[in-house]
Amino acid sequence: MKLGCRKQYEGKGYTLIANVGNRSTDFEGGHYDKGFKLPDYDGALS
Protein backbone atom coordinates (compact mmCIF):
# COMPACT_ATOMS: atom_id res chain seq x y z
CA MET A 1 0.00 0.00 0.00
CA LYS A 2 2.66 2.53 0.98
CA LEU A 3 4.84 1.56 -1.96
CA GLY A 4 1.93 2.21 -4.30
CA CYS A 5 1.42 5.68 -2.81
CA ARG A 6 5.11 6.50 -3.17
CA LYS A 7 5.02 5.42 -6.82
CA GLN A 8 1.97 7.62 -7.47
CA TYR A 9 3.64 10.70 -6.00
CA GLU A 10 6.80 9.98 -7.95
CA GLY A 11 4.73 9.59 -11.11
CA LYS A 12 3.27 13.06 -10.54
CA GLY A 13 6.77 14.53 -10.52
CA TYR A 14 7.41 14.67 -6.77
CA THR A 15 10.71 13.59 -5.25
CA LEU A 16 10.27 11.85 -1.90
CA ILE A 17 13.30 12.73 0.15
CA ALA A 18 12.33 10.96 3.39
CA ASN A 19 10.35 7.95 4.53
CA VAL A 20 9.56 7.51 8.24
CA GLY A 21 8.19 4.31 9.72
CA ASN A 22 8.36 1.90 12.62
CA ARG A 23 8.21 -1.40 10.68
CA SER A 24 10.66 -2.87 8.21
CA THR A 25 7.82 -3.26 5.71
CA ASP A 26 7.43 0.55 5.66
CA PHE A 27 10.69 0.71 3.72
CA GLU A 28 10.14 -2.03 1.13
CA GLY A 29 10.35 -1.14 -2.53
CA GLY A 30 12.27 2.11 -2.35
CA HIS A 31 11.09 5.23 -4.19
CA TYR A 32 12.49 7.58 -1.52
CA ASP A 33 15.94 9.02 -0.80
CA LYS A 34 16.42 8.40 2.94
CA GLY A 35 14.60 6.19 5.44
CA PHE A 36 14.22 6.88 9.16
CA LYS A 37 13.27 3.92 11.35
CA LEU A 38 11.39 4.71 14.54
CA PRO A 39 11.30 2.34 17.50
CA ASP A 40 8.12 0.29 17.83
CA TYR A 41 7.59 0.97 21.56
CA ASP A 42 6.16 -2.55 22.04
CA GLY A 43 3.36 -1.99 19.54
CA ALA A 44 2.19 1.35 20.96
CA LEU A 45 2.64 3.04 17.57
CA SER A 46 0.62 0.45 15.65
N, CA, C, O and CB atoms as a CASP TS submission, in Angstrom:
PFRMAT TS
TARGET T0000
AUTHOR 0000-0000-0000
METHOD Language model
MODEL 1
PARENT N/A
ATOM      1  N   MET     1       0.823  -1.186   0.000  1.00  0.00           N
ATOM      2  CA  MET     1       0.000   0.000   0.000  1.00  0.00           C
ATOM      3  C   MET     1       0.875   1.262   0.000  1.00  0.00           C
ATOM      4  O   MET     1       0.682   2.150  -0.830  1.00  0.00           O
ATOM      5  CB  MET     1      -0.941  -0.008   1.210  1.00  0.00           C
ATOM      6  N   LYS     2       1.812   1.338   0.907  1.00  0.00           N
ATOM      7  CA  LYS     2       2.661   2.530   0.984  1.00  0.00           C
ATOM      8  C   LYS     2       3.546   2.659  -0.241  1.00  0.00           C
ATOM      9  O   LYS     2       3.798   3.765  -0.718  1.00  0.00           O
ATOM     10  CB  LYS     2       3.522   2.492   2.242  1.00  0.00           C
ATOM     11  N   LEU     3       4.019   1.526  -0.752  1.00  0.00           N
ATOM     12  CA  LEU     3       4.837   1.563  -1.962  1.00  0.00           C
ATOM     13  C   LEU     3       4.030   2.123  -3.124  1.00  0.00           C
ATOM     14  O   LEU     3       4.537   2.925  -3.908  1.00  0.00           O
ATOM     15  CB  LEU     3       5.367   0.159  -2.305  1.00  0.00           C
ATOM     16  N   GLY     4       2.790   1.705  -3.234  1.00  0.00           N
ATOM     17  CA  GLY     4       1.932   2.210  -4.298  1.00  0.00           C
ATOM     18  C   GLY     4       1.731   3.716  -4.212  1.00  0.00           C
ATOM     19  O   GLY     4       1.723   4.406  -5.232  1.00  0.00           O
ATOM     20  N   CYS     5       1.571   4.221  -3.002  1.00  0.00           N
ATOM     21  CA  CYS     5       1.424   5.676  -2.805  1.00  0.00           C
ATOM     22  C   CYS     5       2.689   6.405  -3.203  1.00  0.00           C
ATOM     23  O   CYS     5       2.631   7.446  -3.856  1.00  0.00           O
ATOM     24  CB  CYS     5       1.077   5.998  -1.342  1.00  0.00           C
ATOM     25  N   ARG     6       3.845   5.857  -2.809  1.00  0.00           N
ATOM     26  CA  ARG     6       5.109   6.505  -3.170  1.00  0.00           C
ATOM     27  C   ARG     6       5.283   6.542  -4.682  1.00  0.00           C
ATOM     28  O   ARG     6       5.752   7.540  -5.229  1.00  0.00           O
ATOM     29  CB  ARG     6       6.296   5.775  -2.520  1.00  0.00           C
ATOM     30  N   LYS     7       4.907   5.460  -5.361  1.00  0.00           N
ATOM     31  CA  LYS     7       5.018   5.416  -6.820  1.00  0.00           C
ATOM     32  C   LYS     7       4.096   6.455  -7.465  1.00  0.00           C
ATOM     33  O   LYS     7       4.474   7.088  -8.450  1.00  0.00           O
ATOM     34  CB  LYS     7       4.679   4.003  -7.345  1.00  0.00           C
ATOM     35  N   GLN     8       2.898   6.634  -6.919  1.00  0.00           N
ATOM     36  CA  GLN     8       1.966   7.617  -7.473  1.00  0.00           C
ATOM     37  C   GLN     8       2.524   9.027  -7.350  1.00  0.00           C
ATOM     38  O   GLN     8       2.467   9.805  -8.302  1.00  0.00           O
ATOM     39  CB  GLN     8       0.610   7.526  -6.769  1.00  0.00           C
ATOM     40  N   TYR     9       3.063   9.360  -6.179  1.00  0.00           N
ATOM     41  CA  TYR     9       3.644  10.696  -5.997  1.00  0.00           C
ATOM     42  C   TYR     9       4.827  10.907  -6.939  1.00  0.00           C
ATOM     43  O   TYR     9       4.982  11.972  -7.538  1.00  0.00           O
ATOM     44  CB  TYR     9       4.090  10.895  -4.534  1.00  0.00           C
ATOM     45  N   GLU    10       5.649   9.882  -7.055  1.00  0.00           N
ATOM     46  CA  GLU    10       6.798   9.982  -7.948  1.00  0.00           C
ATOM     47  C   GLU    10       6.334  10.168  -9.394  1.00  0.00           C
ATOM     48  O   GLU    10       6.936  10.930 -10.151  1.00  0.00           O
ATOM     49  CB  GLU    10       7.688   8.729  -7.825  1.00  0.00           C
ATOM     50  N   GLY    11       5.272   9.474  -9.769  1.00  0.00           N
ATOM     51  CA  GLY    11       4.727   9.594 -11.110  1.00  0.00           C
ATOM     52  C   GLY    11       4.175  10.979 -11.413  1.00  0.00           C
ATOM     53  O   GLY    11       4.104  11.388 -12.572  1.00  0.00           O
ATOM     54  N   LYS    12       3.782  11.703 -10.364  1.00  0.00           N
ATOM     55  CA  LYS    12       3.270  13.065 -10.538  1.00  0.00           C
ATOM     56  C   LYS    12       4.391  14.098 -10.534  1.00  0.00           C
ATOM     57  O   LYS    12       4.136  15.299 -10.616  1.00  0.00           O
ATOM     58  CB  LYS    12       2.264  13.393  -9.441  1.00  0.00           C
ATOM     59  N   GLY    13       5.643  13.622 -10.438  1.00  0.00           N
ATOM     60  CA  GLY    13       6.774  14.525 -10.520  1.00  0.00           C
ATOM     61  C   GLY    13       7.389  14.901  -9.185  1.00  0.00           C
ATOM     62  O   GLY    13       8.353  15.665  -9.144  1.00  0.00           O
ATOM     63  N   TYR    14       6.848  14.379  -8.091  1.00  0.00           N
ATOM     64  CA  TYR    14       7.407  14.673  -6.774  1.00  0.00           C
ATOM     65  C   TYR    14       8.645  13.828  -6.511  1.00  0.00           C
ATOM     66  O   TYR    14       8.763  12.718  -7.031  1.00  0.00           O
ATOM     67  CB  TYR    14       6.361  14.434  -5.680  1.00  0.00           C
ATOM     68  N   THR    15       9.556  14.339  -5.717  1.00  0.00           N
ATOM     69  CA  THR    15      10.708  13.589  -5.249  1.00  0.00           C
ATOM     70  C   THR    15      10.552  13.387  -3.749  1.00  0.00           C
ATOM     71  O   THR    15      10.560  14.352  -2.984  1.00  0.00           O
ATOM     72  CB  THR    15      12.047  14.323  -5.591  1.00  0.00           C
ATOM     73  N   LEU    16      10.411  12.141  -3.328  1.00  0.00           N
ATOM     74  CA  LEU    16      10.270  11.852  -1.903  1.00  0.00           C
ATOM     75  C   LEU    16      11.658  11.752  -1.288  1.00  0.00           C
ATOM     76  O   LEU    16      12.428  10.845  -1.604  1.00  0.00           O
ATOM     77  CB  LEU    16       9.460  10.538  -1.669  1.00  0.00           C
ATOM     78  N   ILE    17      11.959  12.680  -0.421  1.00  0.00           N
ATOM     79  CA  ILE    17      13.302  12.731   0.149  1.00  0.00           C
ATOM     80  C   ILE    17      13.405  11.959   1.453  1.00  0.00           C
ATOM     81  O   ILE    17      14.511  11.619   1.873  1.00  0.00           O
ATOM     82  CB  ILE    17      13.714  14.163   0.375  1.00  0.00           C
ATOM     83  N   ALA    18      12.276  11.670   2.109  1.00  0.00           N
ATOM     84  CA  ALA    18      12.334  10.959   3.392  1.00  0.00           C
ATOM     85  C   ALA    18      11.148  10.025   3.527  1.00  0.00           C
ATOM     86  O   ALA    18      10.055  10.303   3.032  1.00  0.00           O
ATOM     87  CB  ALA    18      12.365  11.952   4.570  1.00  0.00           C
ATOM     88  N   ASN    19      11.380   8.922   4.201  1.00  0.00           N
ATOM     89  CA  ASN    19      10.352   7.947   4.533  1.00  0.00           C
ATOM     90  C   ASN    19      10.544   7.609   6.006  1.00  0.00           C
ATOM     91  O   ASN    19      11.636   7.212   6.414  1.00  0.00           O
ATOM     92  CB  ASN    19      10.436   6.655   3.613  1.00  0.00           C
ATOM     93  N   VAL    20       9.494   7.764   6.804  1.00  0.00           N
ATOM     94  CA  VAL    20       9.562   7.509   8.239  1.00  0.00           C
ATOM     95  C   VAL    20       8.590   6.395   8.579  1.00  0.00           C
ATOM     96  O   VAL    20       7.430   6.430   8.168  1.00  0.00           O
ATOM     97  CB  VAL    20       9.244   8.794   9.059  1.00  0.00           C
ATOM     98  N   GLY    21       9.059   5.403   9.329  1.00  0.00           N
ATOM     99  CA  GLY    21       8.189   4.309   9.723  1.00  0.00           C
ATOM    100  C   GLY    21       8.753   3.554  10.900  1.00  0.00           C
ATOM    101  O   GLY    21       9.907   3.742  11.286  1.00  0.00           O
ATOM    102  N   ASN    22       7.914   2.685  11.472  1.00  0.00           N
ATOM    103  CA  ASN    22       8.357   1.901  12.618  1.00  0.00           C
ATOM    104  C   ASN    22       8.419   0.402  12.317  1.00  0.00           C
ATOM    105  O   ASN    22       8.720  -0.394  13.206  1.00  0.00           O
ATOM    106  CB  ASN    22       7.438   2.146  13.790  1.00  0.00           C
ATOM    107  N   ARG    23       8.136   0.012  11.068  1.00  0.00           N
ATOM    108  CA  ARG    23       8.212  -1.400  10.680  1.00  0.00           C
ATOM    109  C   ARG    23       9.122  -1.533   9.465  1.00  0.00           C
ATOM    110  O   ARG    23       9.225  -0.617   8.649  1.00  0.00           O
ATOM    111  CB  ARG    23       6.794  -1.979  10.373  1.00  0.00           C
ATOM    112  N   SER    24       9.769  -2.666   9.357  1.00  0.00           N
ATOM    113  CA  SER    24      10.660  -2.874   8.214  1.00  0.00           C
ATOM    114  C   SER    24       9.883  -2.857   6.900  1.00  0.00           C
ATOM    115  O   SER    24      10.432  -2.477   5.866  1.00  0.00           O
ATOM    116  CB  SER    24      11.415  -4.201   8.361  1.00  0.00           C
ATOM    117  N   THR    25       8.615  -3.261   6.927  1.00  0.00           N
ATOM    118  CA  THR    25       7.815  -3.262   5.706  1.00  0.00           C
ATOM    119  C   THR    25       7.522  -1.849   5.211  1.00  0.00           C
ATOM    120  O   THR    25       7.183  -1.672   4.041  1.00  0.00           O
ATOM    121  CB  THR    25       6.514  -4.004   5.938  1.00  0.00           C
ATOM    122  N   ASP    26       7.645  -0.839   6.074  1.00  0.00           N
ATOM    123  CA  ASP    26       7.432   0.546   5.657  1.00  0.00           C
ATOM    124  C   ASP    26       8.474   1.000   4.639  1.00  0.00           C
ATOM    125  O   ASP    26       8.272   1.992   3.939  1.00  0.00           O
ATOM    126  CB  ASP    26       7.460   1.468   6.870  1.00  0.00           C
ATOM    127  N   PHE    27       9.582   0.276   4.556  1.00  0.00           N
ATOM    128  CA  PHE    27      10.693   0.706   3.716  1.00  0.00           C
ATOM    129  C   PHE    27      10.887  -0.166   2.480  1.00  0.00           C
ATOM    130  O   PHE    27      11.834   0.038   1.721  1.00  0.00           O
ATOM    131  CB  PHE    27      11.956   0.715   4.520  1.00  0.00           C
ATOM    132  N   GLU    28      10.006  -1.127   2.274  1.00  0.00           N
ATOM    133  CA  GLU    28      10.137  -2.030   1.130  1.00  0.00           C
ATOM    134  C   GLU    28       9.848  -1.296  -0.175  1.00  0.00           C
ATOM    135  O   GLU    28       8.941  -0.466  -0.249  1.00  0.00           O
ATOM    136  CB  GLU    28       9.191  -3.234   1.281  1.00  0.00           C
ATOM    137  N   GLY    29      10.625  -1.611  -1.186  1.00  0.00           N
ATOM    138  CA  GLY    29      10.354  -1.136  -2.530  1.00  0.00           C
ATOM    139  C   GLY    29      11.013   0.157  -2.941  1.00  0.00           C
ATOM    140  O   GLY    29      11.017   0.501  -4.123  1.00  0.00           O
ATOM    141  N   GLY    30      11.570   0.878  -1.991  1.00  0.00           N
ATOM    142  CA  GLY    30      12.267   2.105  -2.351  1.00  0.00           C
ATOM    143  C   GLY    30      11.345   3.243  -2.736  1.00  0.00           C
ATOM    144  O   GLY    30      10.263   3.401  -2.171  1.00  0.00           O
ATOM    145  N   HIS    31      11.785   4.041  -3.710  1.00  0.00           N
ATOM    146  CA  HIS    31      11.090   5.232  -4.192  1.00  0.00           C
ATOM    147  C   HIS    31      11.119   6.357  -3.153  1.00  0.00           C
ATOM    148  O   HIS    31      10.145   7.095  -3.007  1.00  0.00           O
ATOM    149  CB  HIS    31       9.642   4.887  -4.552  1.00  0.00           C
ATOM    150  N   TYR    32      12.221   6.482  -2.442  1.00  0.00           N
ATOM    151  CA  TYR    32      12.492   7.578  -1.524  1.00  0.00           C
ATOM    152  C   TYR    32      14.001   7.663  -1.355  1.00  0.00           C
ATOM    153  O   TYR    32      14.711   6.692  -1.616  1.00  0.00           O
ATOM    154  CB  TYR    32      11.767   7.375  -0.144  1.00  0.00           C
ATOM    155  N   ASP    33      14.498   8.823  -0.917  1.00  0.00           N
ATOM    156  CA  ASP    33      15.941   9.019  -0.795  1.00  0.00           C
ATOM    157  C   ASP    33      16.514   8.481   0.514  1.00  0.00           C
ATOM    158  O   ASP    33      17.541   7.802   0.501  1.00  0.00           O
ATOM    159  CB  ASP    33      16.263  10.482  -0.916  1.00  0.00           C
ATOM    160  N   LYS    34      15.870   8.771   1.633  1.00  0.00           N
ATOM    161  CA  LYS    34      16.418   8.404   2.940  1.00  0.00           C
ATOM    162  C   LYS    34      15.300   7.866   3.820  1.00  0.00           C
ATOM    163  O   LYS    34      14.208   8.433   3.860  1.00  0.00           O
ATOM    164  CB  LYS    34      17.111   9.618   3.617  1.00  0.00           C
ATOM    165  N   GLY    35      15.572   6.768   4.529  1.00  0.00           N
ATOM    166  CA  GLY    35      14.599   6.187   5.442  1.00  0.00           C
ATOM    167  C   GLY    35      14.994   6.411   6.892  1.00  0.00           C
ATOM    168  O   GLY    35      16.172   6.344   7.243  1.00  0.00           O
ATOM    169  N   PHE    36      14.003   6.676   7.728  1.00  0.00           N
ATOM    170  CA  PHE    36      14.224   6.878   9.157  1.00  0.00           C
ATOM    171  C   PHE    36      13.346   5.903   9.931  1.00  0.00           C
ATOM    172  O   PHE    36      12.119   6.011   9.918  1.00  0.00           O
ATOM    173  CB  PHE    36      13.922   8.352   9.572  1.00  0.00           C
ATOM    174  N   LYS    37      13.984   4.955  10.601  1.00  0.00           N
ATOM    175  CA  LYS    37      13.268   3.916  11.347  1.00  0.00           C
ATOM    176  C   LYS    37      13.033   4.377  12.774  1.00  0.00           C
ATOM    177  O   LYS    37      13.974   4.715  13.493  1.00  0.00           O
ATOM    178  CB  LYS    37      14.052   2.582  11.333  1.00  0.00           C
ATOM    179  N   LEU    38      11.766   4.388  13.178  1.00  0.00           N
ATOM    180  CA  LEU    38      11.389   4.713  14.540  1.00  0.00           C
ATOM    181  C   LEU    38      11.320   3.439  15.375  1.00  0.00           C
ATOM    182  O   LEU    38      11.091   2.363  14.822  1.00  0.00           O
ATOM    183  CB  LEU    38      10.043   5.458  14.568  1.00  0.00           C
ATOM    184  N   PRO    39      11.507   3.527  16.662  1.00  0.00           N
ATOM    185  CA  PRO    39      11.299   2.343  17.504  1.00  0.00           C
ATOM    186  C   PRO    39       9.809   1.995  17.535  1.00  0.00           C
ATOM    187  O   PRO    39       8.963   2.857  17.298  1.00  0.00           O
ATOM    188  CB  PRO    39      11.838   2.585  18.950  1.00  0.00           C
ATOM    189  N   ASP    40       9.496   0.753  17.824  1.00  0.00           N
ATOM    190  CA  ASP    40       8.116   0.294  17.831  1.00  0.00           C
ATOM    191  C   ASP    40       7.420   0.558  19.170  1.00  0.00           C
ATOM    192  O   ASP    40       6.190   0.597  19.222  1.00  0.00           O
ATOM    193  CB  ASP    40       8.067  -1.183  17.510  1.00  0.00           C
ATOM    194  N   TYR    41       8.160   0.734  20.217  1.00  0.00           N
ATOM    195  CA  TYR    41       7.591   0.966  21.563  1.00  0.00           C
ATOM    196  C   TYR    41       6.586  -0.128  21.939  1.00  0.00           C
ATOM    197  O   TYR    41       5.496   0.154  22.437  1.00  0.00           O
ATOM    198  CB  TYR    41       6.902   2.352  21.625  1.00  0.00           C
ATOM    199  N   ASP    42       6.978  -1.377  21.691  1.00  0.00           N
ATOM    200  CA  ASP    42       6.164  -2.550  22.035  1.00  0.00           C
ATOM    201  C   ASP    42       4.760  -2.488  21.468  1.00  0.00           C
ATOM    202  O   ASP    42       3.795  -2.858  22.137  1.00  0.00           O
ATOM    203  CB  ASP    42       6.086  -2.700  23.527  1.00  0.00           C
ATOM    204  N   GLY    43       4.643  -2.018  20.230  1.00  0.00           N
ATOM    205  CA  GLY    43       3.357  -1.990  19.536  1.00  0.00           C
ATOM    206  C   GLY    43       2.521  -0.759  19.814  1.00  0.00           C
ATOM    207  O   GLY    43       1.422  -0.647  19.272  1.00  0.00           O
ATOM    208  N   ALA    44       2.984   0.162  20.625  1.00  0.00           N
ATOM    209  CA  ALA    44       2.192   1.353  20.963  1.00  0.00           C
ATOM    210  C   ALA    44       1.975   2.263  19.769  1.00  0.00           C
ATOM    211  O   ALA    44       1.026   3.047  19.773  1.00  0.00           O
ATOM    212  CB  ALA    44       2.868   2.131  22.069  1.00  0.00           C
ATOM    213  N   LEU    45       2.816   2.192  18.748  1.00  0.00           N
ATOM    214  CA  LEU    45       2.643   3.041  17.566  1.00  0.00           C
ATOM    215  C   LEU    45       1.793   2.396  16.486  1.00  0.00           C
ATOM    216  O   LEU    45       1.499   3.032  15.473  1.00  0.00           O
ATOM    217  CB  LEU    45       3.984   3.397  16.992  1.00  0.00           C
ATOM    218  N   SER    46       1.399   1.166  16.676  1.00  0.00           N
ATOM    219  CA  SER    46       0.619   0.452  15.652  1.00  0.00           C
ATOM    220  C   SER    46      -0.856   0.720  15.785  1.00  0.00           C
ATOM    221  O   SER    46      -1.652   0.197  15.003  1.00  0.00           O
ATOM    222  CB  SER    46       0.869  -1.040  15.733  1.00  0.00           C
TER
END
